[in-house]
XYZ file of C-alpha atoms in Angstrom:
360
model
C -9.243 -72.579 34.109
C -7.399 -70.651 31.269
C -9.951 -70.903 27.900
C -8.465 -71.901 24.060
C -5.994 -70.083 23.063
C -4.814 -68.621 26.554
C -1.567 -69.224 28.485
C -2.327 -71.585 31.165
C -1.699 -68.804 33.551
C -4.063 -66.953 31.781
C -2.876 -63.251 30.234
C -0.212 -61.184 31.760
C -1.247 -58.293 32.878
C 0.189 -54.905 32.070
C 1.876 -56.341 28.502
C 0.813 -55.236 25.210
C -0.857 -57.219 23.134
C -3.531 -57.753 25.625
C -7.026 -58.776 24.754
C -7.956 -55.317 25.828
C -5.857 -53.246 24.122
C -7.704 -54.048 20.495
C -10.599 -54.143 21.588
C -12.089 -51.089 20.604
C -10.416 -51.170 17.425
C -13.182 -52.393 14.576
C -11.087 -53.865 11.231
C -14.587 -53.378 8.368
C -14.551 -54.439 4.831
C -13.290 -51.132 3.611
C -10.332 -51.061 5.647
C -9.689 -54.501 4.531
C -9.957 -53.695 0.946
C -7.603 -50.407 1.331
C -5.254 -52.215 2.892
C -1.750 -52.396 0.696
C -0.306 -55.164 2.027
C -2.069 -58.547 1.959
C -0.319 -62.119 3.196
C 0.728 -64.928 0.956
C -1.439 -68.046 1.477
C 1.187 -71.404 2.670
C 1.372 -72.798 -0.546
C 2.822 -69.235 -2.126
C 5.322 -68.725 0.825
C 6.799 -72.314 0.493
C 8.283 -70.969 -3.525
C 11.661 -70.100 -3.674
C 12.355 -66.171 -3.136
C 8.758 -65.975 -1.750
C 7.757 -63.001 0.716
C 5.640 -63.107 2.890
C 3.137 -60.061 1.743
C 2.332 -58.633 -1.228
C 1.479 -54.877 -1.901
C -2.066 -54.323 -3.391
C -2.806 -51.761 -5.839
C -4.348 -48.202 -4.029
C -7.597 -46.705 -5.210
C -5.803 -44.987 -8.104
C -4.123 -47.909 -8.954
C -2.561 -48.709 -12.734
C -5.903 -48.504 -14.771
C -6.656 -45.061 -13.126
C -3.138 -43.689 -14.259
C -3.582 -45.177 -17.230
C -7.053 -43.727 -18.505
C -5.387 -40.357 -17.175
C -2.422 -40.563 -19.714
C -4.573 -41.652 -22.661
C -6.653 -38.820 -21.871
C -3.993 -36.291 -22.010
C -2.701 -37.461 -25.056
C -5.821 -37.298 -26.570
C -6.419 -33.570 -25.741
C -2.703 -32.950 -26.829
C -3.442 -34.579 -30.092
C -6.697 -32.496 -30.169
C -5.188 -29.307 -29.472
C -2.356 -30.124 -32.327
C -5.056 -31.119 -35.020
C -6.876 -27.649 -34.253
C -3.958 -25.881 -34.762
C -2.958 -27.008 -37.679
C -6.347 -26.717 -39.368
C -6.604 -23.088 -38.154
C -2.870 -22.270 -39.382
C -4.267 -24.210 -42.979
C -7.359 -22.392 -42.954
C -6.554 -18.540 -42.043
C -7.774 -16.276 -44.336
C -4.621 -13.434 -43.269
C -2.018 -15.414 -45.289
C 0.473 -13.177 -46.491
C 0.748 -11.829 -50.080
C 2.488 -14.359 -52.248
C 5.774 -12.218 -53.960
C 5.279 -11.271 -56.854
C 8.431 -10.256 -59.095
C 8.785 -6.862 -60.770
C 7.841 -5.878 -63.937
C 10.756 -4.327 -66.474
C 10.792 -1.067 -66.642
C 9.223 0.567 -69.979
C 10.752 3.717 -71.054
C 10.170 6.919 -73.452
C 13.135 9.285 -74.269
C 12.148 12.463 -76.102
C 15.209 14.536 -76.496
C 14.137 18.008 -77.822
C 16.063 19.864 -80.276
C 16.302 23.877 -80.759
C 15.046 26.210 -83.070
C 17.927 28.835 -83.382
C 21.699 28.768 -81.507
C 21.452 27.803 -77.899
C 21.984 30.817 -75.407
C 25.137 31.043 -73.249
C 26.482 33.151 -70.616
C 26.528 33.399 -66.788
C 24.756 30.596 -64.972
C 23.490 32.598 -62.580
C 22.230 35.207 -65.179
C 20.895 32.273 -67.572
C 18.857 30.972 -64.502
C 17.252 34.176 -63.583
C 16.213 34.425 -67.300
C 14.609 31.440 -67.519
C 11.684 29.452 -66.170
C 13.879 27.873 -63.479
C 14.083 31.416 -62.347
C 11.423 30.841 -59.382
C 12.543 27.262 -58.735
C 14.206 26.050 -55.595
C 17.541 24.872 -55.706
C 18.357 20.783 -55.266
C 16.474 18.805 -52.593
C 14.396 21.824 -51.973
C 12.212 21.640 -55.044
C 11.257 18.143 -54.300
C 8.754 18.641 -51.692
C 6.296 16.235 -50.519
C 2.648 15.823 -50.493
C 0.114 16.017 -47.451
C 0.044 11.897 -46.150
C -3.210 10.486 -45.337
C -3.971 6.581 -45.081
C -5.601 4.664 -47.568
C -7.926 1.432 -47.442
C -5.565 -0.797 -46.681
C -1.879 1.202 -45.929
C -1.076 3.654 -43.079
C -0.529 7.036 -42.699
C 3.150 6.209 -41.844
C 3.448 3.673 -44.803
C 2.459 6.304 -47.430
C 4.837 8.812 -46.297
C 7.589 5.888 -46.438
C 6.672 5.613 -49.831
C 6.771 8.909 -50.691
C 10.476 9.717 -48.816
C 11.499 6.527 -50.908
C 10.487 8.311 -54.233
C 12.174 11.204 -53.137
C 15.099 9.279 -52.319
C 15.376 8.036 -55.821
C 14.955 11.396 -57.367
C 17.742 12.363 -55.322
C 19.999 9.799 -56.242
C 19.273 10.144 -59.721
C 18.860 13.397 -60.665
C 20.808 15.325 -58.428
C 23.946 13.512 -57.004
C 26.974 15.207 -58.047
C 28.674 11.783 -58.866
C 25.561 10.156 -60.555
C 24.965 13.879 -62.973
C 29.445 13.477 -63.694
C 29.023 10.173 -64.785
C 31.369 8.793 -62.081
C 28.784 6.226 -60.545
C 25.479 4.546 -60.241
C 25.420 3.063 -57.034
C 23.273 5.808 -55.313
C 20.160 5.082 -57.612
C 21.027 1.204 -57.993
C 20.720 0.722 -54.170
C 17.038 2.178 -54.158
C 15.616 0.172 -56.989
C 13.683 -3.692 -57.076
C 15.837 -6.352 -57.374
C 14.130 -7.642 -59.917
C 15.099 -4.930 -62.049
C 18.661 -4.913 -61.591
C 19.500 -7.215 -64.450
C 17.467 -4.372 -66.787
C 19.167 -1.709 -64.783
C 22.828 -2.437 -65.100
C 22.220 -3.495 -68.771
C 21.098 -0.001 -69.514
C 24.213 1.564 -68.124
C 26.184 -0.734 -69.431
C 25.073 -1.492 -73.001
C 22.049 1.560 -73.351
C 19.401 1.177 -76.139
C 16.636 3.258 -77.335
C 14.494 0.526 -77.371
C 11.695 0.893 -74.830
C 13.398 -0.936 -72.376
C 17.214 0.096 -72.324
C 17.290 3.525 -72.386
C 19.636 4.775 -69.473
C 18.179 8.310 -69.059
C 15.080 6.688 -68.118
C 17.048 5.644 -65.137
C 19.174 8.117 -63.919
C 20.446 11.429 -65.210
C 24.158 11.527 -66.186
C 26.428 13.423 -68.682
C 29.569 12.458 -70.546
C 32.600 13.503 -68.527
C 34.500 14.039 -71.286
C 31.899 16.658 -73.130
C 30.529 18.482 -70.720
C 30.626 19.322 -66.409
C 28.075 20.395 -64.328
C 28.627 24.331 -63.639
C 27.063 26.382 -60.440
C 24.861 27.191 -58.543
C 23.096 23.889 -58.530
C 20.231 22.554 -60.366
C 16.877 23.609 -60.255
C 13.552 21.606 -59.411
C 9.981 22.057 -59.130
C 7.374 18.939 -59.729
C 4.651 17.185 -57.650
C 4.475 13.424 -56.033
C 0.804 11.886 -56.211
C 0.091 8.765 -54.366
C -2.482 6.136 -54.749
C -3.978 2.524 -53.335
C -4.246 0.773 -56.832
C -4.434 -2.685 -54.771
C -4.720 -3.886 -51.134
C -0.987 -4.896 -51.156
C -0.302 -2.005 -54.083
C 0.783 1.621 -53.336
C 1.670 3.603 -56.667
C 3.389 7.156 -56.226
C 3.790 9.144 -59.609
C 6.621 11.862 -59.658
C 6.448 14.608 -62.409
C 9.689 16.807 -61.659
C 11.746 19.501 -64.236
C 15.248 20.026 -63.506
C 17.295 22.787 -64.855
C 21.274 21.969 -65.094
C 24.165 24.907 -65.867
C 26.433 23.352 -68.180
C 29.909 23.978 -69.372
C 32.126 22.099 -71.952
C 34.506 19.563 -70.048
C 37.460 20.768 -72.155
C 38.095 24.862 -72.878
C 41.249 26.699 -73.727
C 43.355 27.582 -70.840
C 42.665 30.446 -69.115
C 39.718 31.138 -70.782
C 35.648 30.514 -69.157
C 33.607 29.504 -71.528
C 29.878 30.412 -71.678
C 27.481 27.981 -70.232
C 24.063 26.901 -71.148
C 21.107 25.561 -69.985
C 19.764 21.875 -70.163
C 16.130 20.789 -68.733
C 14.926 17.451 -68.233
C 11.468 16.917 -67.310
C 11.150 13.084 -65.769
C 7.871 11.250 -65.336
C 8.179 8.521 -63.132
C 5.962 5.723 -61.830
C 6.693 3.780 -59.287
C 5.154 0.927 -57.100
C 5.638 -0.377 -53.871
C 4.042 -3.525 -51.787
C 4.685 -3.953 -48.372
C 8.780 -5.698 -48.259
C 9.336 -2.835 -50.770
C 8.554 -0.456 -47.948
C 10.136 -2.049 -45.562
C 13.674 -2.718 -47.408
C 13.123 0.855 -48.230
C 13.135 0.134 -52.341
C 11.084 0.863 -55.160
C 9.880 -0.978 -58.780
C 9.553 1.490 -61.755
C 6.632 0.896 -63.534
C 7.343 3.522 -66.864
C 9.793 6.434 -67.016
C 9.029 9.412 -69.237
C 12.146 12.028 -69.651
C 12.037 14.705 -72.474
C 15.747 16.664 -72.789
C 16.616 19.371 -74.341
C 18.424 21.152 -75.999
C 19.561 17.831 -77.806
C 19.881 17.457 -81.068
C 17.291 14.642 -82.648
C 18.653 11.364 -83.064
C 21.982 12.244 -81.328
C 20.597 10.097 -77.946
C 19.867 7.032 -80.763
C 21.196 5.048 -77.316
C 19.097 7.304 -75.037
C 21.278 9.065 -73.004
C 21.958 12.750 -72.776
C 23.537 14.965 -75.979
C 23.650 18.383 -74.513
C 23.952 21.083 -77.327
C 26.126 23.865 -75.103
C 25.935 27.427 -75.420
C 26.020 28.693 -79.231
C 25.769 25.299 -80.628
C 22.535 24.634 -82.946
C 20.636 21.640 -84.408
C 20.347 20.161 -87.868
C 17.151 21.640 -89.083
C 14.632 19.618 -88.737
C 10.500 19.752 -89.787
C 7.718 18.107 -88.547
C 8.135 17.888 -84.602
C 5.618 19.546 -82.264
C 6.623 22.699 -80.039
C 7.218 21.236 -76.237
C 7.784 22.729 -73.452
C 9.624 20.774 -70.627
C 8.605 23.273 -67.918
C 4.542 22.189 -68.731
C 4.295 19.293 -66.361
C 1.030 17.507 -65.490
C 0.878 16.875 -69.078
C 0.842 13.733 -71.892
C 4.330 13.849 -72.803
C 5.755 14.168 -76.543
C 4.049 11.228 -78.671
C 7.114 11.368 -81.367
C 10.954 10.284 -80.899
C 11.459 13.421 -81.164
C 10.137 17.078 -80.325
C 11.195 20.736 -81.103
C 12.400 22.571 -78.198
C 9.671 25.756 -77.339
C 10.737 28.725 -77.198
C 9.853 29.995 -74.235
C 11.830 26.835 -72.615
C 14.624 28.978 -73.114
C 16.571 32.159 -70.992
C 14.880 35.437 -72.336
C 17.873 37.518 -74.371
């Protein structure tokens, strides 16, 4: 007799879904909970569009993912705060810019005691002071670099090649000493200064400020032309950490310039003379001046001579030439342009010494 639930001719044998064939299959609790699918009761399959299962959520079902997102935007948000606070709070800020000072300047021209002496340039030179000077770039040589507290080795010598660079440009470039340009010196300097600059070649003033020998040295085209050989120089560069974002290099150079007058009769060479100019410069540098390869002039010292006193009343450069003498004059102190390392000429004006001058 075939028990409930059987066929009446009991099961077929060799069919699947025999009694046996799940029989050693055990269905627990946990496998019931795991399971993803799970049937509809009747009264849930009879709604319209019903199925007949469901899928149930897997262990890391929505409230797992969900924790796991809030937590990674919390340590996003964490990691954002700190950086901020670390960007607001790091003590290696950068030096805020601070804009140049104007330049202050001192023009001494110094006037001779007695005609000025002419002749051969080469023979004037050999007579004089200059006599043991090198010629152009040559005499403006370069300390010994070491680092400082705060700046390189490398960054001093940039500083010093810059100063050099300057006194190039503005002592000793053919165009810049005829008067025909600028540009060479104007390309090296702060440009916060470059209002102050171009106002002194343009409108010059012996006024502490304005005076346009303090910034380069030029002569009048149409008075006088720079003769051979080339100028003399001999001076010394001194650097120094004034501040921890400050590097100050001071240059204290003579030059010695042949001169001739622009206009002589024809056919005819006309002695020349000597003129000296003995420049004290300051200048400063901070760290984008070294690195745009500029430079801000503190102060600018320049004693001339021979120049007659009160003829550079817009300080620029009077050259008495050979033969020529100044209005007498009383009361100025005996300087010597060749004396450098020295406090220069307290007065507007000084007396030429001497011994500044080519031997007979």
């Amino acid at each position: 007799m075939a028990g409930r639930g059987d066929p009446p001719e009991g099961t077929p044998e060799g069919l699947p879904g025999g009694e046996d064939e799940y029989r050693s299959l055990v269905f627990d609790e946990a496998f019931v909970r795991a399971a993803h699918l799970q049937e509809y009761s009747a009264r849930e399959r009879m709604g319209e569009h019903a199925l007949a299962v469901r899928s149930r959520p897997g262990p890391t079902g929505r409230r797992g993912g969900s924790g796991q997102a809030l937590l990674l935007v919390l340590l996003i948000l964490l990691a954002f705060g700190t950086a901020v606070y670390l960007g607001l709070r790091n003590p290696y800020q950068p030096p805020p810019d601070q804009r140049a000072e104007p330049l202050r300047t001192t023009f001494v021209p110094l006037a001779p005691r007695g005609p000025v002496p002419g002749g051969d340039p080469a023979r004037l030179l050999a007579r004089s002071p200059a006599a043991e000077y090198r010629t152009g770039t040559a005499g403006i040589n370069l300390p010994v670099a070491a680092r400082t507290t705060h700046f390189s080795e490398g960054q001093v010598v940039t500083a010093l090649r810059i100063a050099k660079d300057y006194l190039v440009a503005s002592s000793l470039e053919p165009e810049v000493l005829a008067g025909q340009t600028v540009r060479p010196a104007r390309l090296l300097i702060d440009p916060d200064q470059l209002a102050q600059f171009d106002r002194s070649v343009s409108s010059p003033a012996d006024d502490g400020r304005h005076a346009v020998a303090a910034w380069v040295v030029r002569f009048d085209p149409r008075q006088v032309v720079v003769a051979e050989p080339a100028p003399r120089v001999q001076g010394t560069l001194r650097f120094a950490e004034v501040a921890p974002d400050t590097l100050d290099v001071t240059a204290d150079h003579t030059f010695t310039y042949a001169l001739r007058p622009a206009v002589q009769a024809p056919g005819a060479t006309p002695d020349a003379s000597l003129f000296t100019v003995h420049r004290t410069l300051h200048l400063r540098f901070d760290r984008e001046d070294l690195r745009m390869h500029r430079a801000e002039l503190l102060t600018s010292t320049v004693e001339a001579g021979p120049q007659a006193c009160g003829a550079g009343t817009d300080g620029g450069l009077r050259p008495l030439l050979a033969g020529a003498e100044a209005p007498a004059t009383s009361g100025p102190a005996l300087t010597d342009p060749y004396a450098t390392d020295r406090p220069a000429a307290p007065a507007l004006c000084g007396a030429l010494a001497p011994a500044a001058q080519p031997e007979p």
